[in-house]
Amino acid sequence: MHTVVLGTAGVTAADVVAVARRDARIELAPEAVEALAAARRIVDALAAKPEPVYGVSTGFGALATRHISPELRAQLQRNIVRSHAAGMGPRVEREVVRALMFLRLKTVCSGRTGVRPEVARTMADVLNAGITPVVHEYGSLGCSGDLAPLSHCALTLMGEGDAEGPDGTVRPAGELLAEHGITPVELREKEGLALLNGTDGMLGMLVMALDDLDTLYKSADVTAALSLEALLGTDRVLAPELHAIRPHPGQAASAANMLAVLKGSELTGHHQDDAPRVQDAYSVRCAPQVAGAGRDTMAHARLVAERELAAAVDNPVVLADGRVESNGNFHGAPVAYVLDFLAIAAADLGSIAERRTDRLLDKNRSHGLPPFLADDAGVDSGLMIAQYTQAALVSELKRLAVPASADSIPSSAMQEDHVSMGWSAARKLRTAVDNLARIVAVELYAATRGIELREGLKPAPASRAVIAAAREAGVRGAGPDRFLAPDLAAADAFVRSGALLAAAEGVTGALA
């Protein structure tokens, strides 16, 4: 099994995906243990002084003015976890919780939080045991960290609350820890606060969304190329010299992908044989421009994610010179903005894909294809309602594109008077990514059927490979009406799993 070694310098996106989705094991590097111990010595020294230090010997948030006596500090740290574990609503997905915990552990290992090494080891042990705290949908405003979600995770470290075991059963966390020989932590000064104060949930969801979108954007290039073939469109608009004069890198990459898929096609360039078309509709001709803009948006989001993955987000923080200073680095604005930006890009990619599907189904615009790609139009409805479903998903994407980060609501007696809503941006992006996969799947289903109905002309080798793989995966082809939902589900799985992309790349080589 793959192992991720945590040092003091942060982690990579690949590390996050490996732990969250593939249960990679975690080890603490010696340098991380040394940094943890050194920072803890600073916190212990401050705790012994009479002067109040935020998070060490004071209350929290709007209650930070109260100095807490030494005998009450352990209770204070327990209480902040218990009181902040106030989430409500459905459970958050296992992979999100694992990413959340792993990224908090990443910051803890930076040596900037003052947490003891044994707390970090317990966090790693819980993840390695496959124990997943129960975290709820609502409770984070994306400022002062993803407070409620992280509190539910910290509660598990204390042996309290509920968690899911490696068998998928939810049980009391204390029982699960005992079964795996893990001793619950007894929090000391600053440790409760340090376990709650980060942008880890929204960052984890950003990293996983980027992983999914990388596959989906390449897959959308493939389905756009298939639609172009089915519509007898021209591939001349994909020429590299045309995209070089508007030098957006994403646009050039998308056009190159489509051109690679279409290489060797006998279907392209026949658009003037039966109708006086001078150029294709925007949804076909401008596919690289729209998909390319989304790719460039992803590149910016990756840059933000990389910076955040290298960050140590906590308040207060232990600096290299020994100072413990309050700060505002827990504000989620940088992450929230790109989460919203990606939702906008996903909505537009879904929108243009749906327009191509609609064109394939309209006999007045499909250049010779039967109405709705039906076997016997009138008796058969063909893919009429598949497009309805796709249109409903597109409209949902447009609603999800409304930015969460433009909102703010004050909390904590106006101490936290401006918040990022980054967690909410991340949650809606996950839904948007899921819906985008379904939209691409419907275009795939329509485009492959359209190509099969073009008799006498051979599609490109890559297109033939995609169609063959799709049929083998249960995405059935043209024919009389049948129960359509299973076919669409098979198409969705084919796209989501990466099988569509793999089939194309088996001919084209790696797409950009």
Short mmCIF file of C-alpha atoms in Angstrom, two decimals:
data_model
loop_
_atom_site.label_atom_id
_atom_site.label_comp_id
_atom_site.label_asym_id
_atom_site.label_seq_id
_atom_site.Cartn_x
_atom_site.Cartn_y
_atom_site.Cartn_z
CA MET A 1 0.00 0.00 0.00
CA HIS A 2 1.16 3.51 -0.85
CA THR A 3 2.54 5.45 2.14
CA VAL A 4 2.55 9.23 2.55
CA VAL A 5 5.32 10.55 4.79
CA LEU A 6 4.39 13.82 6.48
CA GLY A 7 7.20 16.29 7.06
CA THR A 8 7.07 19.99 7.91
CA ALA A 9 6.83 21.41 4.38
CA GLY A 10 3.27 20.54 3.42
CA VAL A 11 1.88 17.93 1.04
CA THR A 12 0.95 17.52 -2.63
CA ALA A 13 -2.46 17.19 -4.21
CA ALA A 14 -1.55 13.60 -5.09
CA ASP A 15 -0.94 12.90 -1.40
CA VAL A 16 -4.42 14.20 -0.52
CA VAL A 17 -6.10 12.07 -3.18
CA ALA A 18 -4.11 8.99 -2.14
CA VAL A 19 -5.15 9.29 1.51
CA ALA A 20 -8.74 10.41 0.89
CA ARG A 21 -9.66 8.03 -1.92
CA ARG A 22 -7.20 5.16 -1.80
CA ASP A 23 -6.61 4.80 1.95
CA ALA A 24 -2.86 5.42 1.69
CA ARG A 25 -1.05 4.97 5.00
CA ILE A 26 0.47 7.93 6.81
CA GLU A 27 3.80 8.13 8.59
CA LEU A 28 5.30 11.07 10.47
CA ALA A 29 8.81 12.03 9.39
CA PRO A 30 11.38 12.49 12.19
CA GLU A 31 11.67 16.17 11.26
CA ALA A 32 7.93 16.61 11.88
CA VAL A 33 8.14 14.95 15.30
CA GLU A 34 11.07 17.21 16.22
CA ALA A 35 9.21 20.32 15.05
CA LEU A 36 6.13 19.30 17.02
CA ALA A 37 8.16 18.82 20.19
CA ALA A 38 10.01 22.13 19.76
CA ALA A 39 6.81 24.12 19.26
CA ARG A 40 5.21 22.39 22.22
CA ARG A 41 8.03 23.48 24.49
CA ILE A 42 7.28 27.09 23.52
CA VAL A 43 3.58 26.66 24.32
CA ASP A 44 4.36 25.01 27.67
CA ALA A 45 6.65 27.89 28.59
CA LEU A 46 3.96 30.43 27.75
CA ALA A 47 1.37 28.45 29.69
CA ALA A 48 3.53 28.70 32.80
CA LYS A 49 3.63 32.51 32.66
CA PRO A 50 1.05 34.73 34.37
CA GLU A 51 0.44 36.83 31.24
CA PRO A 52 -2.58 35.67 29.20
CA VAL A 53 -1.88 34.25 25.71
CA TYR A 54 -4.75 33.72 23.28
CA GLY A 55 -5.61 30.06 22.82
CA VAL A 56 -3.20 28.99 25.55
CA SER A 57 -4.56 30.63 28.67
CA THR A 58 -7.65 32.51 27.44
CA GLY A 59 -11.10 31.78 26.14
CA PHE A 60 -11.87 31.81 22.43
CA GLY A 61 -13.44 34.14 19.90
CA ALA A 62 -15.62 36.74 21.59
CA LEU A 63 -14.70 35.14 24.96
CA ALA A 64 -10.96 35.71 24.50
CA THR A 65 -10.85 38.38 27.21
CA ARG A 66 -11.14 35.85 30.04
CA HIS A 67 -7.92 34.52 31.54
CA ILE A 68 -8.23 30.80 32.27
CA SER A 69 -6.51 29.40 35.36
CA PRO A 70 -4.20 26.36 34.91
CA GLU A 71 -6.56 23.89 36.56
CA LEU A 72 -9.33 24.71 34.05
CA ARG A 73 -7.30 24.67 30.84
CA ALA A 74 -7.68 20.98 30.01
CA GLN A 75 -11.42 21.36 30.51
CA LEU A 76 -11.35 24.44 28.27
CA GLN A 77 -9.78 22.45 25.42
CA ARG A 78 -12.27 19.60 25.80
CA ASN A 79 -15.14 22.04 25.96
CA ILE A 80 -14.23 23.85 22.76
CA VAL A 81 -14.29 20.56 20.88
CA ARG A 82 -17.56 19.41 22.39
CA SER A 83 -19.35 22.75 21.97
CA HIS A 84 -18.08 23.29 18.42
CA ALA A 85 -19.09 19.80 17.28
CA ALA A 86 -22.49 21.26 16.45
CA GLY A 87 -22.97 20.18 12.86
CA MET A 88 -26.36 19.27 11.45
CA GLY A 89 -27.75 17.66 8.33
CA PRO A 90 -26.66 14.66 6.25
CA ARG A 91 -23.31 12.98 6.75
CA VAL A 92 -20.39 14.24 4.68
CA GLU A 93 -18.77 11.70 2.38
CA ARG A 94 -15.98 9.50 3.75
CA GLU A 95 -13.37 10.81 1.30
CA VAL A 96 -14.08 14.40 2.33
CA VAL A 97 -13.64 13.59 6.02
CA ARG A 98 -10.39 11.74 5.36
CA ALA A 99 -9.07 14.70 3.36
CA LEU A 100 -10.19 17.06 6.12
CA MET A 101 -8.35 15.11 8.83
CA PHE A 102 -5.25 14.55 6.73
CA LEU A 103 -4.90 18.23 5.89
CA ARG A 104 -5.31 19.24 9.52
CA LEU A 105 -2.61 16.73 10.38
CA LYS A 106 -0.45 18.28 7.66
CA THR A 107 -0.66 21.66 9.38
CA VAL A 108 -0.10 20.14 12.81
CA CYS A 109 3.11 18.53 11.50
CA SER A 110 4.39 21.92 10.35
CA GLY A 111 5.38 22.67 13.92
CA ARG A 112 3.43 25.93 13.87
CA THR A 113 0.50 24.86 16.04
CA GLY A 114 2.03 23.84 19.37
CA VAL A 115 0.34 20.43 19.37
CA ARG A 116 2.21 17.56 21.06
CA PRO A 117 3.66 14.74 18.92
CA GLU A 118 1.34 12.18 20.54
CA VAL A 119 -1.73 14.05 19.28
CA ALA A 120 -0.36 13.98 15.73
CA ARG A 121 0.40 10.27 16.04
CA THR A 122 -3.16 9.61 17.18
CA MET A 123 -4.53 11.48 14.17
CA ALA A 124 -2.38 9.32 11.87
CA ASP A 125 -3.42 6.15 13.73
CA VAL A 126 -7.12 6.94 13.32
CA LEU A 127 -6.72 7.51 9.59
CA ASN A 128 -4.58 4.39 9.16
CA ALA A 129 -7.19 2.33 11.01
CA GLY A 130 -9.86 3.40 8.54
CA ILE A 131 -11.90 5.12 11.25
CA THR A 132 -13.91 8.04 9.85
CA PRO A 133 -15.60 10.57 12.16
CA VAL A 134 -19.23 11.38 11.46
CA VAL A 135 -19.22 14.93 10.07
CA HIS A 136 -22.38 16.78 9.07
CA GLU A 137 -23.18 18.98 6.08
CA TYR A 138 -23.82 22.24 7.93
CA GLY A 139 -21.70 24.02 10.53
CA SER A 140 -18.87 25.80 8.71
CA LEU A 141 -18.87 29.44 7.63
CA GLY A 142 -15.39 29.05 6.13
CA CYS A 143 -13.70 31.35 8.63
CA SER A 144 -11.83 30.57 11.83
CA GLY A 145 -11.49 27.31 9.97
CA ASP A 146 -14.07 24.69 9.07
CA LEU A 147 -14.97 24.74 12.74
CA ALA A 148 -17.85 22.29 13.17
CA PRO A 149 -16.52 19.68 10.71
CA LEU A 150 -13.06 19.72 12.29
CA SER A 151 -14.60 19.61 15.78
CA HIS A 152 -16.41 16.38 14.95
CA CYS A 153 -13.05 14.94 13.87
CA ALA A 154 -11.36 16.12 17.08
CA LEU A 155 -14.21 14.60 19.08
CA THR A 156 -13.30 11.20 17.67
CA LEU A 157 -9.68 11.69 18.76
CA MET A 158 -11.03 12.20 22.28
CA GLY A 159 -12.98 8.93 22.04
CA GLU A 160 -16.32 10.71 21.96
CA GLY A 161 -19.14 11.02 19.43
CA ASP A 162 -19.76 8.64 16.54
CA ALA A 163 -17.51 7.37 13.77
CA GLU A 164 -17.64 4.91 10.92
CA GLY A 165 -15.45 1.84 11.20
CA PRO A 166 -13.53 0.27 8.32
CA ASP A 167 -16.53 -2.03 7.75
CA GLY A 168 -18.79 0.97 7.07
CA THR A 169 -20.76 0.66 10.32
CA VAL A 170 -21.29 3.75 12.47
CA ARG A 171 -20.54 3.15 16.14
CA PRO A 172 -19.38 5.08 19.21
CA ALA A 173 -15.90 6.40 18.52
CA GLY A 174 -14.56 5.17 21.86
CA GLU A 175 -15.39 1.58 20.94
CA LEU A 176 -13.67 1.86 17.58
CA LEU A 177 -10.52 3.36 19.09
CA ALA A 178 -10.36 0.60 21.70
CA GLU A 179 -10.73 -2.12 19.07
CA HIS A 180 -7.75 -0.74 17.20
CA GLY A 181 -5.61 -0.17 20.28
CA ILE A 182 -5.75 3.62 20.00
CA THR A 183 -5.70 5.60 23.25
CA PRO A 184 -7.97 8.68 23.20
CA VAL A 185 -6.09 11.97 23.50
CA GLU A 186 -6.33 14.20 26.56
CA LEU A 187 -6.07 17.68 25.16
CA ARG A 188 -3.81 20.28 26.76
CA GLU A 189 -3.30 24.01 26.27
CA LYS A 190 -4.01 25.22 22.73
CA GLU A 191 -4.54 21.72 21.31
CA GLY A 192 -8.31 21.84 21.04
CA LEU A 193 -8.13 25.15 19.23
CA ALA A 194 -5.33 23.94 16.94
CA LEU A 195 -7.40 20.95 15.82
CA LEU A 196 -10.29 23.18 14.68
CA ASN A 197 -8.72 26.22 13.05
CA GLY A 198 -8.10 25.48 9.36
CA THR A 199 -9.45 25.63 5.82
CA ASP A 200 -8.92 21.88 5.51
CA GLY A 201 -12.41 20.81 4.46
CA MET A 202 -12.77 23.31 1.63
CA LEU A 203 -9.19 22.67 0.52
CA GLY A 204 -9.68 18.90 0.48
CA MET A 205 -12.80 19.26 -1.63
CA LEU A 206 -10.98 21.64 -3.99
CA VAL A 207 -8.16 19.15 -4.50
CA MET A 208 -10.56 16.29 -5.21
CA ALA A 209 -12.68 18.43 -7.53
CA LEU A 210 -9.58 19.31 -9.54
CA ASP A 211 -8.72 15.61 -9.77
CA ASP A 212 -12.20 14.84 -11.09
CA LEU A 213 -12.33 17.84 -13.43
CA ASP A 214 -9.01 16.92 -15.03
CA THR A 215 -10.61 13.70 -16.28
CA LEU A 216 -13.94 15.36 -17.12
CA TYR A 217 -12.45 18.16 -19.21
CA LYS A 218 -10.46 15.70 -21.30
CA SER A 219 -13.55 13.51 -21.61
CA ALA A 220 -15.58 16.53 -22.72
CA ASP A 221 -13.04 17.20 -25.47
CA VAL A 222 -13.60 13.63 -26.65
CA THR A 223 -17.39 13.89 -26.65
CA ALA A 224 -17.23 17.27 -28.39
CA ALA A 225 -15.14 15.66 -31.13
CA LEU A 226 -17.64 12.80 -31.42
CA SER A 227 -20.49 15.30 -31.74
CA LEU A 228 -18.58 17.19 -34.42
CA GLU A 229 -18.24 13.95 -36.37
CA ALA A 230 -21.88 13.01 -35.94
CA LEU A 231 -22.89 16.46 -37.21
CA LEU A 232 -20.50 16.24 -40.19
CA GLY A 233 -18.73 19.33 -38.91
CA THR A 234 -15.36 20.64 -40.00
CA ASP A 235 -12.18 20.09 -38.04
CA ARG A 236 -10.41 22.97 -39.82
CA VAL A 237 -11.33 25.28 -36.94
CA LEU A 238 -9.11 23.14 -34.70
CA ALA A 239 -5.90 23.95 -36.60
CA PRO A 240 -3.06 24.93 -34.24
CA GLU A 241 -2.27 28.11 -36.16
CA LEU A 242 -5.77 29.44 -35.46
CA HIS A 243 -5.38 28.96 -31.73
CA ALA A 244 -1.84 30.31 -31.68
CA ILE A 245 -3.11 33.78 -32.54
CA ARG A 246 -5.22 33.81 -29.37
CA PRO A 247 -2.65 32.29 -27.03
CA HIS A 248 -4.72 30.91 -24.17
CA PRO A 249 -3.02 27.63 -23.23
CA GLY A 250 -6.21 25.82 -22.27
CA GLN A 251 -7.84 26.62 -25.60
CA ALA A 252 -4.85 25.28 -27.55
CA ALA A 253 -4.81 22.10 -25.46
CA SER A 254 -8.52 21.47 -25.94
CA ALA A 255 -8.31 22.02 -29.71
CA ALA A 256 -5.30 19.69 -29.93
CA ASN A 257 -7.22 17.01 -28.03
CA MET A 258 -10.19 17.24 -30.38
CA LEU A 259 -7.93 17.18 -33.43
CA ALA A 260 -6.18 14.07 -32.11
CA VAL A 261 -9.50 12.28 -31.60
CA LEU A 262 -10.69 13.22 -35.09
CA LYS A 263 -7.53 12.15 -36.90
CA GLY A 264 -8.41 9.84 -39.77
CA SER A 265 -12.15 10.56 -39.73
CA GLU A 266 -14.13 10.30 -42.96
CA LEU A 267 -17.05 12.19 -41.41
CA THR A 268 -15.51 15.63 -40.95
CA GLY A 269 -15.59 18.28 -43.65
CA HIS A 270 -18.70 16.97 -45.43
CA HIS A 271 -20.90 19.76 -44.15
CA GLN A 272 -21.36 21.37 -47.56
CA ASP A 273 -22.25 18.17 -49.42
CA ASP A 274 -25.95 18.32 -48.60
CA ALA A 275 -26.48 21.83 -47.24
CA PRO A 276 -24.90 25.24 -47.83
CA ARG A 277 -23.18 25.47 -44.45
CA VAL A 278 -20.29 27.88 -44.38
CA GLN A 279 -19.41 27.25 -40.75
CA ASP A 280 -20.61 25.22 -37.81
CA ALA A 281 -22.71 26.51 -34.94
CA TYR A 282 -20.95 28.03 -31.95
CA SER A 283 -21.51 24.98 -29.75
CA VAL A 284 -19.36 22.99 -32.20
CA ARG A 285 -16.97 25.64 -33.50
CA CYS A 286 -16.25 27.25 -30.12
CA ALA A 287 -15.87 24.05 -28.10
CA PRO A 288 -12.12 24.61 -27.52
CA GLN A 289 -12.66 28.21 -26.46
CA VAL A 290 -15.17 27.27 -23.75
CA ALA A 291 -13.42 24.12 -22.55
CA GLY A 292 -10.10 25.93 -22.76
CA ALA A 293 -11.28 28.78 -20.54
CA GLY A 294 -12.32 26.18 -18.00
CA ARG A 295 -8.90 24.56 -18.21
CA ASP A 296 -7.21 27.88 -17.54
CA THR A 297 -9.53 28.40 -14.58
CA MET A 298 -8.42 25.02 -13.28
CA ALA A 299 -4.78 26.05 -13.66
CA HIS A 300 -5.39 29.09 -11.46
CA ALA A 301 -7.27 26.95 -8.92
CA ARG A 302 -4.35 24.50 -8.82
CA LEU A 303 -1.98 27.36 -8.05
CA VAL A 304 -4.16 28.44 -5.13
CA ALA A 305 -4.43 24.84 -3.92
CA GLU A 306 -0.66 24.35 -4.10
CA ARG A 307 -0.08 27.46 -2.02
CA GLU A 308 -2.63 26.33 0.54
CA LEU A 309 -1.16 22.82 0.65
CA ALA A 310 2.17 24.40 1.61
CA ALA A 311 0.57 26.61 4.27
CA ALA A 312 0.27 26.24 8.02
CA VAL A 313 -3.16 27.62 8.87
CA ASP A 314 -3.86 28.13 12.58
CA ASN A 315 -4.54 30.91 15.07
CA PRO A 316 -2.45 31.67 16.98
CA VAL A 317 0.68 30.28 15.32
CA VAL A 318 4.10 29.45 16.72
CA LEU A 319 6.69 31.35 14.67
CA ALA A 320 10.26 30.22 14.05
CA ASP A 321 11.61 32.87 16.45
CA GLY A 322 9.47 31.52 19.29
CA ARG A 323 6.71 34.12 19.20
CA VAL A 324 3.09 32.98 19.38
CA GLU A 325 1.02 35.42 17.34
CA SER A 326 -2.63 35.83 16.44
CA ASN A 327 -3.42 36.19 12.74
CA GLY A 328 -6.19 35.92 10.15
CA ASN A 329 -4.77 33.20 7.93
CA PHE A 330 -7.74 30.95 8.66
CA HIS A 331 -9.97 33.09 6.42
CA GLY A 332 -11.06 30.95 3.50
CA ALA A 333 -11.38 33.66 0.81
CA PRO A 334 -8.53 32.43 -1.46
CA VAL A 335 -9.97 28.92 -1.59
CA ALA A 336 -13.61 30.01 -1.67
CA TYR A 337 -13.12 32.22 -4.74
CA VAL A 338 -11.64 29.46 -6.88
CA LEU A 339 -14.25 26.95 -5.72
CA ASP A 340 -16.91 29.32 -7.02
CA PHE A 341 -14.93 30.04 -10.18
CA LEU A 342 -14.75 26.30 -10.95
CA ALA A 343 -18.52 25.97 -10.48
CA ILE A 344 -19.03 28.71 -13.07
CA ALA A 345 -16.69 27.00 -15.53
CA ALA A 346 -18.39 23.63 -14.97
CA ALA A 347 -21.79 25.18 -15.65
CA ASP A 348 -20.63 26.62 -18.96
CA LEU A 349 -19.00 23.38 -20.07
CA GLY A 350 -22.22 21.52 -19.28
CA SER A 351 -24.24 24.15 -21.11
CA ILE A 352 -22.29 23.92 -24.37
CA ALA A 353 -22.36 20.10 -24.24
CA GLU A 354 -26.15 20.16 -23.89
CA ARG A 355 -26.45 22.46 -26.91
CA ARG A 356 -24.54 19.96 -29.04
CA THR A 357 -26.79 17.16 -27.82
CA ASP A 358 -29.89 19.17 -28.70
CA ARG A 359 -28.49 19.82 -32.18
CA LEU A 360 -27.91 16.09 -32.70
CA LEU A 361 -31.57 15.41 -31.87
CA ASP A 362 -33.14 18.14 -34.04
CA LYS A 363 -33.71 16.95 -37.62
CA ASN A 364 -33.64 20.56 -38.83
CA ARG A 365 -30.11 21.08 -37.54
CA SER A 366 -28.51 17.63 -37.48
CA HIS A 367 -27.82 17.45 -41.22
CA GLY A 368 -29.55 14.23 -42.05
CA LEU A 369 -29.93 12.39 -38.75
CA PRO A 370 -33.38 11.06 -37.82
CA PRO A 371 -35.51 13.07 -35.36
CA PHE A 372 -34.29 12.48 -31.79
CA LEU A 373 -32.01 9.75 -33.19
CA ALA A 374 -35.08 7.51 -33.04
CA ASP A 375 -35.29 4.14 -34.79
CA ASP A 376 -38.82 4.81 -36.11
CA ALA A 377 -39.62 8.43 -35.28
CA GLY A 378 -43.20 8.83 -34.09
CA VAL A 379 -43.44 5.24 -32.91
CA ASP A 380 -40.12 5.73 -31.10
CA SER A 381 -39.20 8.83 -29.08
CA GLY A 382 -35.48 8.07 -29.25
CA LEU A 383 -33.37 10.29 -26.98
CA MET A 384 -35.96 13.04 -26.55
CA ILE A 385 -36.20 12.71 -22.79
CA ALA A 386 -32.52 11.95 -22.32
CA GLN A 387 -32.00 15.52 -23.49
CA TYR A 388 -34.65 16.71 -21.00
CA THR A 389 -32.64 15.08 -18.24
CA GLN A 390 -29.47 16.68 -19.51
CA ALA A 391 -31.20 20.07 -19.69
CA ALA A 392 -32.41 19.71 -16.10
CA LEU A 393 -28.85 18.98 -15.00
CA VAL A 394 -27.57 22.04 -16.87
CA SER A 395 -30.15 24.28 -15.21
CA GLU A 396 -29.09 22.90 -11.84
CA LEU A 397 -25.46 23.68 -12.70
CA LYS A 398 -26.43 27.27 -13.44
CA ARG A 399 -28.03 27.58 -10.01
CA LEU A 400 -24.95 26.04 -8.41
CA ALA A 401 -22.78 28.60 -10.22
CA VAL A 402 -24.18 31.40 -8.04
CA PRO A 403 -21.14 32.23 -5.88
CA ALA A 404 -21.20 31.39 -2.19
CA SER A 405 -18.13 33.55 -1.52
CA ALA A 406 -20.03 36.74 -2.34
CA ASP A 407 -22.04 36.09 0.82
CA SER A 408 -21.07 36.69 4.42
CA ILE A 409 -22.96 36.44 7.70
CA PRO A 410 -21.60 37.70 11.02
CA SER A 411 -21.13 35.37 13.97
CA SER A 412 -19.56 35.10 17.43
CA ALA A 413 -21.06 38.31 18.78
CA MET A 414 -19.64 40.23 15.78
CA GLN A 415 -16.06 39.12 16.50
CA GLU A 416 -16.21 37.03 13.35
CA ASP A 417 -18.02 39.67 11.35
CA HIS A 418 -16.86 38.63 7.88
CA VAL A 419 -16.67 35.04 6.71
CA SER A 420 -15.81 33.29 3.44
CA MET A 421 -18.56 30.66 3.06
CA GLY A 422 -15.85 28.50 1.47
CA TRP A 423 -17.26 25.26 2.85
CA SER A 424 -20.57 26.01 1.14
CA ALA A 425 -18.74 26.80 -2.11
CA ALA A 426 -16.98 23.45 -1.87
CA ARG A 427 -20.16 21.51 -1.16
CA LYS A 428 -21.97 22.92 -4.17
CA LEU A 429 -18.93 22.37 -6.39
CA ARG A 430 -19.03 18.66 -5.53
CA THR A 431 -22.63 18.53 -6.75
CA ALA A 432 -21.68 20.48 -9.87
CA VAL A 433 -18.88 18.05 -10.70
CA ASP A 434 -21.23 15.08 -10.28
CA ASN A 435 -23.79 16.70 -12.58
CA LEU A 436 -21.17 17.61 -15.16
CA ALA A 437 -20.20 13.94 -15.45
CA ARG A 438 -23.83 13.07 -16.14
CA ILE A 439 -24.11 15.80 -18.78
CA VAL A 440 -20.99 14.58 -20.58
CA ALA A 441 -22.41 11.05 -20.39
CA VAL A 442 -25.61 12.09 -22.19
CA GLU A 443 -23.61 13.79 -24.94
CA LEU A 444 -21.51 10.65 -25.28
CA TYR A 445 -24.67 8.56 -25.58
CA ALA A 446 -26.16 10.80 -28.26
CA ALA A 447 -22.95 11.35 -30.23
CA THR A 448 -22.05 7.66 -30.44
CA ARG A 449 -25.55 6.84 -31.64
CA GLY A 450 -25.39 9.67 -34.19
CA ILE A 451 -22.08 8.37 -35.56
CA GLU A 452 -23.48 4.85 -35.88
CA LEU A 453 -26.38 6.22 -37.91
CA ARG A 454 -24.01 7.78 -40.47
CA GLU A 455 -23.71 4.96 -42.97
CA GLY A 456 -21.03 4.75 -45.64
CA LEU A 457 -18.40 6.92 -43.90
CA LYS A 458 -15.91 5.70 -41.30
CA PRO A 459 -15.44 7.59 -38.07
CA ALA A 460 -11.94 8.24 -36.73
CA PRO A 461 -10.04 5.30 -35.21
CA ALA A 462 -10.23 6.94 -31.78
CA SER A 463 -13.99 7.38 -32.16
CA ARG A 464 -14.38 3.74 -33.12
CA ALA A 465 -12.37 2.73 -30.05
CA VAL A 466 -14.59 4.84 -27.77
CA ILE A 467 -17.77 3.41 -29.29
CA ALA A 468 -16.52 -0.18 -28.96
CA ALA A 469 -15.49 0.35 -25.33
CA ALA A 470 -18.79 2.04 -24.54
CA ARG A 471 -20.81 -0.81 -26.01
CA GLU A 472 -18.75 -3.33 -24.07
CA ALA A 473 -19.45 -1.31 -20.91
CA GLY A 474 -23.21 -1.59 -21.41
CA VAL A 475 -23.80 1.72 -23.19
CA ARG A 476 -26.04 0.28 -25.90
CA GLY A 477 -26.32 1.73 -29.40
CA ALA A 478 -29.08 2.60 -31.85
CA GLY A 479 -32.32 0.64 -31.95
CA PRO A 480 -35.98 0.73 -30.96
CA ASP A 481 -37.05 2.44 -27.75
CA ARG A 482 -36.13 0.67 -24.53
CA PHE A 483 -35.83 1.41 -20.82
CA LEU A 484 -33.28 4.21 -21.09
CA ALA A 485 -32.19 4.86 -17.51
CA PRO A 486 -29.84 1.83 -17.32
CA ASP A 487 -28.12 2.91 -20.55
CA LEU A 488 -27.59 6.42 -19.19
CA ALA A 489 -26.32 5.04 -15.89
CA ALA A 490 -23.82 2.89 -17.81
CA ALA A 491 -22.72 5.95 -19.80
CA ASP A 492 -22.28 7.91 -16.57
CA ALA A 493 -20.13 5.15 -15.07
CA PHE A 494 -18.13 4.93 -18.30
CA VAL A 495 -17.31 8.65 -18.14
CA ARG A 496 -16.81 8.90 -14.37
CA SER A 497 -14.46 5.93 -14.15
CA GLY A 498 -12.13 7.34 -16.78
CA ALA A 499 -12.91 4.49 -19.18
CA LEU A 500 -14.03 6.92 -21.89
CA LEU A 501 -10.75 8.80 -21.68
CA ALA A 502 -8.73 5.59 -21.57
CA ALA A 503 -10.43 4.29 -24.72
CA ALA A 504 -9.62 7.46 -26.64
CA GLU A 505 -6.06 7.65 -25.35
CA GLY A 506 -5.50 4.05 -26.36
CA VAL A 507 -5.47 5.42 -29.92
CA THR A 508 -4.37 9.05 -29.57
CA GLY A 509 -1.83 8.69 -26.78
CA ALA A 510 -2.08 10.88 -23.69
CA LEU A 511 -4.38 13.86 -24.17
CA ALA A 512 -3.39 17.24 -22.75
#
